[in-house]
Amino acid sequence: MSLNIPTPHINANKGDFAKTVLMPGDPLRAKYIAETYLENPKQVNSVRNVLGYTGFYKGAPVSVMASGMGMPSISIYSYELFEGYGVENIIRIGTAGALNKDLKIGDVVVGMGASTNSSFIKENGFSGLSTIADYGILSTLCDVARSRGTTLNVGNLFSTDIFYGDSNFAEKWSSVGVLAVEMEAAALYFNAAKLGKKSLAICTVSDNLVTGEVSSAEERQTAFNEMMLLALETAVKLNKQA
Ligand code: HPA
């Protein structure tokens, strides 16, 4: 590992993070997950209130830490987790805007790949690289979803740097089959690829940019809970793998 700890943005000690870290965007989501789902959660990061915790789920060590919003933010935290703390797997658990008319609020979208309008990959010297999820994590998640009877929508995500901008982009990216728009996956996938690590982005649909459907807070929470259980069960299985 090439980064000394504590790192600039994480004040945890060596060994504080599990092999797999789940990353919601919101620090209070990380706290909620730790307190709701993990046994013996211990807070391991507090820098900038980007809360991070490690605990156990069904006996397996699992960490959860916020990524913040956008590619610059997730690229900092994922880099420091991978390179400073020896984390092997990062699973983003977020929300996305659907670009496919058949997707409903609460549906689960998984990024087999992540296209982007960000210059992050180009500026790292790899313009044109296809940023893709780790197949092992993806196939493990598919096994978990099948056993839970949960439908996954697996395909391309569009990781954008622009939340408030030209709304025509939805039609454009939809026309080449992209399932949903979010703001982090491509940078996470790039960092994992560059550092020889593994990552996957799972998102629940919070709104549909084609049909105009918008979710209620309750719908968002219910969908989030199912995504959370999918991610935790996947982390348990990854922990059993070498
Ligand atoms: N744009 C970017 N990210 C998002 C959106 C969106 O419309 N909805 C949920 N995450």
PDB file of C-alpha atoms and ligand atoms in Angstrom:
ATOM      1  CA  MET A   1       0.000   0.000   0.000  1.00  0.00           C
ATOM      2  CA  SER A   2       1.446   3.305  -1.034  1.00  0.00           C
ATOM      3  CA  LEU A   3      -0.379   5.714   1.229  1.00  0.00           C
ATOM      4  CA  ASN A   4       0.508   6.415   4.847  1.00  0.00           C
ATOM      5  CA  ILE A   5      -2.277   6.314   7.413  1.00  0.00           C
ATOM      6  CA  PRO A   6      -4.081   8.206   8.711  1.00  0.00           C
ATOM      7  CA  THR A   7      -4.733   9.502   5.215  1.00  0.00           C
ATOM      8  CA  PRO A   8      -5.657  13.146   4.551  1.00  0.00           C
ATOM      9  CA  HIS A   9      -9.397  12.429   4.713  1.00  0.00           C
ATOM     10  CA  ILE A  10      -9.695   9.316   6.921  1.00  0.00           C
ATOM     11  CA  ASN A  11      -8.480   9.209  10.523  1.00  0.00           C
ATOM     12  CA  ALA A  12      -8.932   5.466  11.112  1.00  0.00           C
ATOM     13  CA  ASN A  13      -6.207   3.136  12.361  1.00  0.00           C
ATOM     14  CA  LYS A  14      -4.634   0.220  10.526  1.00  0.00           C
ATOM     15  CA  GLY A  15      -7.043  -2.712  10.385  1.00  0.00           C
ATOM     16  CA  ASP A  16     -10.095  -0.593  11.176  1.00  0.00           C
ATOM     17  CA  PHE A  17     -11.788  -1.328   7.851  1.00  0.00           C
ATOM     18  CA  ALA A  18     -13.169  -4.670   6.712  1.00  0.00           C
ATOM     19  CA  LYS A  19     -12.192  -6.147   3.326  1.00  0.00           C
ATOM     20  CA  THR A  20     -15.504  -4.895   1.905  1.00  0.00           C
ATOM     21  CA  VAL A  21     -16.803  -1.336   2.328  1.00  0.00           C
ATOM     22  CA  LEU A  22     -20.336  -0.314   1.394  1.00  0.00           C
ATOM     23  CA  MET A  23     -20.538   3.319   0.291  1.00  0.00           C
ATOM     24  CA  PRO A  24     -23.718   5.372   0.332  1.00  0.00           C
ATOM     25  CA  GLY A  25     -23.323   9.014  -0.641  1.00  0.00           C
ATOM     26  CA  ASP A  26     -24.767  10.436   2.564  1.00  0.00           C
ATOM     27  CA  PRO A  27     -22.908  10.218   5.913  1.00  0.00           C
ATOM     28  CA  LEU A  28     -26.179   9.896   7.841  1.00  0.00           C
ATOM     29  CA  ARG A  29     -27.101   6.957   5.630  1.00  0.00           C
ATOM     30  CA  ALA A  30     -23.810   5.320   6.649  1.00  0.00           C
ATOM     31  CA  LYS A  31     -24.711   5.910  10.306  1.00  0.00           C
ATOM     32  CA  TYR A  32     -28.230   4.541   9.791  1.00  0.00           C
ATOM     33  CA  ILE A  33     -26.894   1.409   8.080  1.00  0.00           C
ATOM     34  CA  ALA A  34     -24.320   0.799  10.808  1.00  0.00           C
ATOM     35  CA  GLU A  35     -26.850   1.270  13.593  1.00  0.00           C
ATOM     36  CA  THR A  36     -29.672  -0.642  11.886  1.00  0.00           C
ATOM     37  CA  TYR A  37     -27.927  -3.603  10.287  1.00  0.00           C
ATOM     38  CA  LEU A  38     -24.488  -4.133  11.824  1.00  0.00           C
ATOM     39  CA  GLU A  39     -23.684  -5.908  15.066  1.00  0.00           C
ATOM     40  CA  ASN A  40     -21.174  -4.075  17.299  1.00  0.00           C
ATOM     41  CA  PRO A  41     -20.672  -1.126  14.956  1.00  0.00           C
ATOM     42  CA  LYS A  42     -17.619   0.965  15.755  1.00  0.00           C
ATOM     43  CA  GLN A  43     -17.156   4.426  14.253  1.00  0.00           C
ATOM     44  CA  VAL A  44     -13.806   4.514  12.454  1.00  0.00           C
ATOM     45  CA  ASN A  45     -13.902   7.812  10.540  1.00  0.00           C
ATOM     46  CA  SER A  46     -15.063  11.272  11.487  1.00  0.00           C
ATOM     47  CA  VAL A  47     -13.016  13.604   9.265  1.00  0.00           C
ATOM     48  CA  ARG A  48     -15.332  16.194   7.670  1.00  0.00           C
ATOM     49  CA  ASN A  49     -18.265  14.240   9.139  1.00  0.00           C
ATOM     50  CA  VAL A  50     -17.825  11.646   6.397  1.00  0.00           C
ATOM     51  CA  LEU A  51     -18.863   8.958   8.839  1.00  0.00           C
ATOM     52  CA  GLY A  52     -17.391   5.469   8.557  1.00  0.00           C
ATOM     53  CA  TYR A  53     -18.173   2.370  10.624  1.00  0.00           C
ATOM     54  CA  THR A  54     -17.092  -1.245  10.885  1.00  0.00           C
ATOM     55  CA  GLY A  55     -19.228  -3.975  12.397  1.00  0.00           C
ATOM     56  CA  PHE A  56     -20.470  -7.473  11.643  1.00  0.00           C
ATOM     57  CA  TYR A  57     -23.287  -8.818   9.516  1.00  0.00           C
ATOM     58  CA  LYS A  58     -24.125 -12.502  10.005  1.00  0.00           C
ATOM     59  CA  GLY A  59     -20.703 -12.889  11.580  1.00  0.00           C
ATOM     60  CA  ALA A  60     -18.781 -11.307   8.692  1.00  0.00           C
ATOM     61  CA  PRO A  61     -16.863  -8.031   9.164  1.00  0.00           C
ATOM     62  CA  VAL A  62     -18.314  -5.267   6.988  1.00  0.00           C
ATOM     63  CA  SER A  63     -17.606  -1.534   6.824  1.00  0.00           C
ATOM     64  CA  VAL A  64     -19.802   1.293   5.661  1.00  0.00           C
ATOM     65  CA  MET A  65     -18.565   4.784   4.906  1.00  0.00           C
ATOM     66  CA  ALA A  66     -20.003   7.733   3.007  1.00  0.00           C
ATOM     67  CA  SER A  67     -18.579   8.702  -0.388  1.00  0.00           C
ATOM     68  CA  GLY A  68     -19.979  12.223  -0.593  1.00  0.00           C
ATOM     69  CA  MET A  69     -21.477  13.353  -3.880  1.00  0.00           C
ATOM     70  CA  GLY A  70     -19.764  13.253  -7.244  1.00  0.00           C
ATOM     71  CA  MET A  71     -16.678  11.757  -8.802  1.00  0.00           C
ATOM     72  CA  PRO A  72     -14.039  13.956  -7.123  1.00  0.00           C
ATOM     73  CA  SER A  73     -15.417  12.983  -3.728  1.00  0.00           C
ATOM     74  CA  ILE A  74     -15.768   9.223  -4.270  1.00  0.00           C
ATOM     75  CA  SER A  75     -12.380   9.137  -6.010  1.00  0.00           C
ATOM     76  CA  ILE A  76     -10.683  10.554  -2.893  1.00  0.00           C
ATOM     77  CA  TYR A  77     -12.350   8.197  -0.436  1.00  0.00           C
ATOM     78  CA  SER A  78     -12.063   5.068  -2.588  1.00  0.00           C
ATOM     79  CA  TYR A  79      -8.375   5.790  -3.287  1.00  0.00           C
ATOM     80  CA  GLU A  80      -7.582   6.231   0.408  1.00  0.00           C
ATOM     81  CA  LEU A  81      -9.539   3.100   1.380  1.00  0.00           C
ATOM     82  CA  PHE A  82      -7.861   0.980  -1.294  1.00  0.00           C
ATOM     83  CA  GLU A  83      -4.338   2.356  -0.981  1.00  0.00           C
ATOM     84  CA  GLY A  84      -4.184   3.402   2.659  1.00  0.00           C
ATOM     85  CA  TYR A  85      -6.345   0.842   4.404  1.00  0.00           C
ATOM     86  CA  GLY A  86      -5.994  -2.206   2.155  1.00  0.00           C
ATOM     87  CA  VAL A  87      -9.703  -2.426   1.369  1.00  0.00           C
ATOM     88  CA  GLU A  88     -10.356  -4.955  -1.421  1.00  0.00           C
ATOM     89  CA  ASN A  89     -13.988  -4.377  -2.404  1.00  0.00           C
ATOM     90  CA  ILE A  90     -16.080  -1.220  -2.538  1.00  0.00           C
ATOM     91  CA  ILE A  91     -19.779  -1.480  -3.264  1.00  0.00           C
ATOM     92  CA  ARG A  92     -21.481   1.839  -3.912  1.00  0.00           C
ATOM     93  CA  ILE A  93     -25.096   1.863  -2.739  1.00  0.00           C
ATOM     94  CA  GLY A  94     -26.804   4.947  -4.066  1.00  0.00           C
ATOM     95  CA  THR A  95     -29.672   6.393  -6.001  1.00  0.00           C
ATOM     96  CA  ALA A  96     -29.944   7.058  -9.717  1.00  0.00           C
ATOM     97  CA  GLY A  97     -32.292   8.736 -12.150  1.00  0.00           C
ATOM     98  CA  ALA A  98     -33.746   6.223 -14.606  1.00  0.00           C
ATOM     99  CA  LEU A  99     -33.138   6.836 -18.313  1.00  0.00           C
ATOM    100  CA  ASN A 100     -35.281   3.881 -19.391  1.00  0.00           C
ATOM    101  CA  LYS A 101     -39.050   4.403 -19.520  1.00  0.00           C
ATOM    102  CA  ASP A 102     -39.796   0.941 -18.135  1.00  0.00           C
ATOM    103  CA  LEU A 103     -37.885   1.467 -14.892  1.00  0.00           C
ATOM    104  CA  LYS A 104     -40.024   2.295 -11.863  1.00  0.00           C
ATOM    105  CA  ILE A 105     -39.197   4.102  -8.635  1.00  0.00           C
ATOM    106  CA  GLY A 106     -37.452   1.663  -6.320  1.00  0.00           C
ATOM    107  CA  ASP A 107     -36.185  -0.660  -9.059  1.00  0.00           C
ATOM    108  CA  VAL A 108     -32.596  -1.763  -8.555  1.00  0.00           C
ATOM    109  CA  VAL A 109     -30.109  -0.839 -11.272  1.00  0.00           C
ATOM    110  CA  VAL A 110     -26.617  -2.301 -11.320  1.00  0.00           C
ATOM    111  CA  GLY A 111     -23.769  -0.809 -13.336  1.00  0.00           C
ATOM    112  CA  MET A 112     -22.093  -3.517 -15.401  1.00  0.00           C
ATOM    113  CA  GLY A 113     -20.347  -0.515 -16.939  1.00  0.00           C
ATOM    114  CA  ALA A 114     -20.303   3.236 -16.323  1.00  0.00           C
ATOM    115  CA  SER A 115     -20.023   5.744 -19.152  1.00  0.00           C
ATOM    116  CA  THR A 116     -19.169   9.299 -18.192  1.00  0.00           C
ATOM    117  CA  ASN A 117     -18.917  12.925 -19.296  1.00  0.00           C
ATOM    118  CA  SER A 118     -16.283  13.501 -16.607  1.00  0.00           C
ATOM    119  CA  SER A 119     -12.685  14.291 -17.543  1.00  0.00           C
ATOM    120  CA  PHE A 120     -11.492  12.172 -14.599  1.00  0.00           C
ATOM    121  CA  ILE A 121     -10.478   9.156 -16.657  1.00  0.00           C
ATOM    122  CA  LYS A 122      -9.027  11.198 -19.514  1.00  0.00           C
ATOM    123  CA  GLU A 123      -6.975  13.332 -17.118  1.00  0.00           C
ATOM    124  CA  ASN A 124      -5.658  10.136 -15.559  1.00  0.00           C
ATOM    125  CA  GLY A 125      -4.331   9.275 -19.045  1.00  0.00           C
ATOM    126  CA  PHE A 126      -6.869   6.629 -20.074  1.00  0.00           C
ATOM    127  CA  SER A 127      -9.260   8.398 -22.402  1.00  0.00           C
ATOM    128  CA  GLY A 128     -11.595   5.824 -23.957  1.00  0.00           C
ATOM    129  CA  LEU A 129     -11.196   3.190 -21.256  1.00  0.00           C
ATOM    130  CA  SER A 130     -14.398   1.257 -20.575  1.00  0.00           C
ATOM    131  CA  THR A 131     -14.922   1.511 -16.854  1.00  0.00           C
ATOM    132  CA  ILE A 132     -16.579  -1.698 -15.724  1.00  0.00           C
ATOM    133  CA  ALA A 133     -17.691  -3.402 -12.532  1.00  0.00           C
ATOM    134  CA  ASP A 134     -15.867  -6.378 -11.113  1.00  0.00           C
ATOM    135  CA  TYR A 135     -17.469  -9.492 -12.585  1.00  0.00           C
ATOM    136  CA  GLY A 136     -16.972 -11.523  -9.399  1.00  0.00           C
ATOM    137  CA  ILE A 137     -18.877  -9.053  -7.224  1.00  0.00           C
ATOM    138  CA  LEU A 138     -21.527  -8.630  -9.903  1.00  0.00           C
ATOM    139  CA  SER A 139     -22.120 -12.364 -10.276  1.00  0.00           C
ATOM    140  CA  THR A 140     -22.184 -12.797  -6.478  1.00  0.00           C
ATOM    141  CA  LEU A 141     -24.822 -10.053  -6.267  1.00  0.00           C
ATOM    142  CA  CYS A 142     -26.828 -11.783  -9.027  1.00  0.00           C
ATOM    143  CA  ASP A 143     -26.797 -15.043  -7.001  1.00  0.00           C
ATOM    144  CA  VAL A 144     -27.977 -13.157  -3.889  1.00  0.00           C
ATOM    145  CA  ALA A 145     -30.745 -11.367  -5.816  1.00  0.00           C
ATOM    146  CA  ARG A 146     -31.948 -14.629  -7.368  1.00  0.00           C
ATOM    147  CA  SER A 147     -32.168 -16.280  -3.960  1.00  0.00           C
ATOM    148  CA  ARG A 148     -34.128 -13.296  -2.592  1.00  0.00           C
ATOM    149  CA  GLY A 149     -36.429 -13.143  -5.626  1.00  0.00           C
ATOM    150  CA  THR A 150     -35.336  -9.570  -6.327  1.00  0.00           C
ATOM    151  CA  THR A 151     -35.113  -8.368  -9.924  1.00  0.00           C
ATOM    152  CA  LEU A 152     -31.908  -6.601 -10.914  1.00  0.00           C
ATOM    153  CA  ASN A 153     -31.608  -4.348 -13.934  1.00  0.00           C
ATOM    154  CA  VAL A 154     -28.004  -4.816 -15.023  1.00  0.00           C
ATOM    155  CA  GLY A 155     -26.482  -2.576 -17.679  1.00  0.00           C
ATOM    156  CA  ASN A 156     -24.760   0.687 -18.386  1.00  0.00           C
ATOM    157  CA  LEU A 157     -24.849   3.657 -16.023  1.00  0.00           C
ATOM    158  CA  PHE A 158     -24.082   7.237 -17.005  1.00  0.00           C
ATOM    159  CA  SER A 159     -21.896   8.951 -14.401  1.00  0.00           C
ATOM    160  CA  THR A 160     -22.366  12.664 -14.855  1.00  0.00           C
ATOM    161  CA  ASP A 161     -20.595  15.694 -13.435  1.00  0.00           C
ATOM    162  CA  ILE A 162     -23.702  17.797 -14.059  1.00  0.00           C
ATOM    163  CA  PHE A 163     -26.792  17.554 -11.858  1.00  0.00           C
ATOM    164  CA  TYR A 164     -28.381  20.837 -12.985  1.00  0.00           C
ATOM    165  CA  GLY A 165     -27.947  21.105 -16.728  1.00  0.00           C
ATOM    166  CA  ASP A 166     -29.393  20.425 -20.139  1.00  0.00           C
ATOM    167  CA  SER A 167     -32.233  17.920 -19.746  1.00  0.00           C
ATOM    168  CA  ASN A 168     -31.822  16.681 -23.338  1.00  0.00           C
ATOM    169  CA  PHE A 169     -29.000  14.442 -22.192  1.00  0.00           C
ATOM    170  CA  ALA A 170     -31.576  11.952 -20.858  1.00  0.00           C
ATOM    171  CA  GLU A 171     -33.016  11.241 -24.299  1.00  0.00           C
ATOM    172  CA  LYS A 172     -29.559  11.014 -25.828  1.00  0.00           C
ATOM    173  CA  TRP A 173     -28.057   8.506 -23.376  1.00  0.00           C
ATOM    174  CA  SER A 174     -31.309   6.587 -23.206  1.00  0.00           C
ATOM    175  CA  SER A 175     -31.095   6.076 -26.987  1.00  0.00           C
ATOM    176  CA  VAL A 176     -27.997   3.893 -26.583  1.00  0.00           C
ATOM    177  CA  GLY A 177     -29.547   1.774 -23.851  1.00  0.00           C
ATOM    178  CA  VAL A 178     -28.044   3.424 -20.779  1.00  0.00           C
ATOM    179  CA  LEU A 179     -30.256   2.509 -17.827  1.00  0.00           C
ATOM    180  CA  ALA A 180     -29.718   5.327 -15.342  1.00  0.00           C
ATOM    181  CA  VAL A 181     -27.750   8.430 -14.418  1.00  0.00           C
ATOM    182  CA  GLU A 182     -25.800   8.931 -11.205  1.00  0.00           C
ATOM    183  CA  MET A 183     -22.600  10.744 -10.281  1.00  0.00           C
ATOM    184  CA  GLU A 184     -19.968   8.353  -8.895  1.00  0.00           C
ATOM    185  CA  ALA A 185     -19.643   4.916 -10.514  1.00  0.00           C
ATOM    186  CA  ALA A 186     -17.159   5.685 -13.321  1.00  0.00           C
ATOM    187  CA  ALA A 187     -14.537   7.155 -10.972  1.00  0.00           C
ATOM    188  CA  LEU A 188     -14.970   4.310  -8.498  1.00  0.00           C
ATOM    189  CA  TYR A 189     -14.584   1.729 -11.281  1.00  0.00           C
ATOM    190  CA  PHE A 190     -11.514   3.532 -12.615  1.00  0.00           C
ATOM    191  CA  ASN A 191      -9.789   3.630  -9.222  1.00  0.00           C
ATOM    192  CA  ALA A 192     -10.500  -0.048  -8.644  1.00  0.00           C
ATOM    193  CA  ALA A 193      -9.120  -0.929 -12.085  1.00  0.00           C
ATOM    194  CA  LYS A 194      -6.012   1.207 -11.640  1.00  0.00           C
ATOM    195  CA  LEU A 195      -5.267  -0.163  -8.166  1.00  0.00           C
ATOM    196  CA  GLY A 196      -6.055  -3.824  -8.860  1.00  0.00           C
ATOM    197  CA  LYS A 197      -9.103  -3.778  -6.606  1.00  0.00           C
ATOM    198  CA  LYS A 198     -12.803  -4.565  -7.058  1.00  0.00           C
ATOM    199  CA  SER A 199     -15.901  -2.407  -7.175  1.00  0.00           C
ATOM    200  CA  LEU A 200     -19.563  -2.372  -8.079  1.00  0.00           C
ATOM    201  CA  ALA A 201     -22.308   0.275  -8.065  1.00  0.00           C
ATOM    202  CA  ILE A 202     -25.849  -0.686  -7.073  1.00  0.00           C
ATOM    203  CA  CYS A 203     -28.504   2.030  -7.243  1.00  0.00           C
ATOM    204  CA  THR A 204     -32.177   2.313  -6.537  1.00  0.00           C
ATOM    205  CA  VAL A 205     -34.192   4.417  -8.936  1.00  0.00           C
ATOM    206  CA  SER A 206     -35.209   7.658  -7.182  1.00  0.00           C
ATOM    207  CA  ASP A 207     -36.765   9.354 -10.203  1.00  0.00           C
ATOM    208  CA  ASN A 208     -37.361   8.646 -13.859  1.00  0.00           C
ATOM    209  CA  LEU A 209     -36.070  11.324 -16.209  1.00  0.00           C
ATOM    210  CA  VAL A 210     -37.984   9.885 -19.183  1.00  0.00           C
ATOM    211  CA  THR A 211     -41.433   9.458 -17.618  1.00  0.00           C
ATOM    212  CA  GLY A 212     -41.102  12.212 -15.009  1.00  0.00           C
ATOM    213  CA  GLU A 213     -42.001   9.854 -12.132  1.00  0.00           C
ATOM    214  CA  VAL A 214     -40.631  11.046  -8.760  1.00  0.00           C
ATOM    215  CA  SER A 215     -40.436   9.034  -5.539  1.00  0.00           C
ATOM    216  CA  SER A 216     -41.884   9.708  -2.112  1.00  0.00           C
ATOM    217  CA  ALA A 217     -39.593   9.543   0.902  1.00  0.00           C
ATOM    218  CA  GLU A 218     -41.281   6.281   1.958  1.00  0.00           C
ATOM    219  CA  GLU A 219     -40.724   4.636  -1.440  1.00  0.00           C
ATOM    220  CA  ARG A 220     -37.085   5.676  -1.299  1.00  0.00           C
ATOM    221  CA  GLN A 221     -36.620   4.124   2.142  1.00  0.00           C
ATOM    222  CA  THR A 222     -38.276   0.804   1.247  1.00  0.00           C
ATOM    223  CA  ALA A 223     -36.206   0.467  -1.921  1.00  0.00           C
ATOM    224  CA  PHE A 224     -33.081   1.437  -0.028  1.00  0.00           C
ATOM    225  CA  ASN A 225     -33.664  -1.305   2.549  1.00  0.00           C
ATOM    226  CA  GLU A 226     -33.813  -4.023  -0.110  1.00  0.00           C
ATOM    227  CA  MET A 227     -30.664  -2.701  -1.828  1.00  0.00           C
ATOM    228  CA  MET A 228     -28.955  -2.632   1.564  1.00  0.00           C
ATOM    229  CA  LEU A 229     -29.771  -6.278   2.253  1.00  0.00           C
ATOM    230  CA  LEU A 230     -28.561  -7.264  -1.219  1.00  0.00           C
ATOM    231  CA  ALA A 231     -25.267  -5.467  -0.590  1.00  0.00           C
ATOM    232  CA  LEU A 232     -24.805  -6.917   2.913  1.00  0.00           C
ATOM    233  CA  GLU A 233     -25.500 -10.486   1.758  1.00  0.00           C
ATOM    234  CA  THR A 234     -23.048  -9.937  -1.100  1.00  0.00           C
ATOM    235  CA  ALA A 235     -20.401  -8.688   1.358  1.00  0.00           C
ATOM    236  CA  VAL A 236     -20.883 -11.826   3.492  1.00  0.00           C
ATOM    237  CA  LYS A 237     -20.326 -14.043   0.449  1.00  0.00           C
ATOM    238  CA  LEU A 238     -17.263 -12.024  -0.626  1.00  0.00           C
ATOM    239  CA  ASN A 239     -15.843 -12.454   2.866  1.00  0.00           C
ATOM    240  CA  LYS A 240     -16.061 -16.238   2.471  1.00  0.00           C
ATOM    241  CA  GLN A 241     -14.160 -16.083  -0.840  1.00  0.00           C
ATOM    242  CA  ALA A 242     -10.373 -16.087  -0.669  1.00  0.00           C
TER     243      ALA A 242
HETATM  244  N1  HPA B   1     -28.824  13.067 -11.968  1.00  0.00           N
HETATM  245  C1  HPA B   1     -27.717  12.659 -11.351  1.00  0.00           C
HETATM  246  N2  HPA B   1     -27.733  11.836 -10.320  1.00  0.00           N
HETATM  247  C2  HPA B   1     -28.913  11.411  -9.871  1.00  0.00           C
HETATM  248  C3  HPA B   1     -30.107  11.796 -10.466  1.00  0.00           C
HETATM  249  C4  HPA B   1     -30.048  12.660 -11.571  1.00  0.00           C
HETATM  250  O1  HPA B   1     -31.080  13.035 -12.145  1.00  0.00           O
HETATM  251  N3  HPA B   1     -31.119  11.206  -9.775  1.00  0.00           N
HETATM  252  C5  HPA B   1     -30.537  10.492  -8.786  1.00  0.00           C
HETATM  253  N4  HPA B   1     -29.202  10.598  -8.843  1.00  0.00           N
END
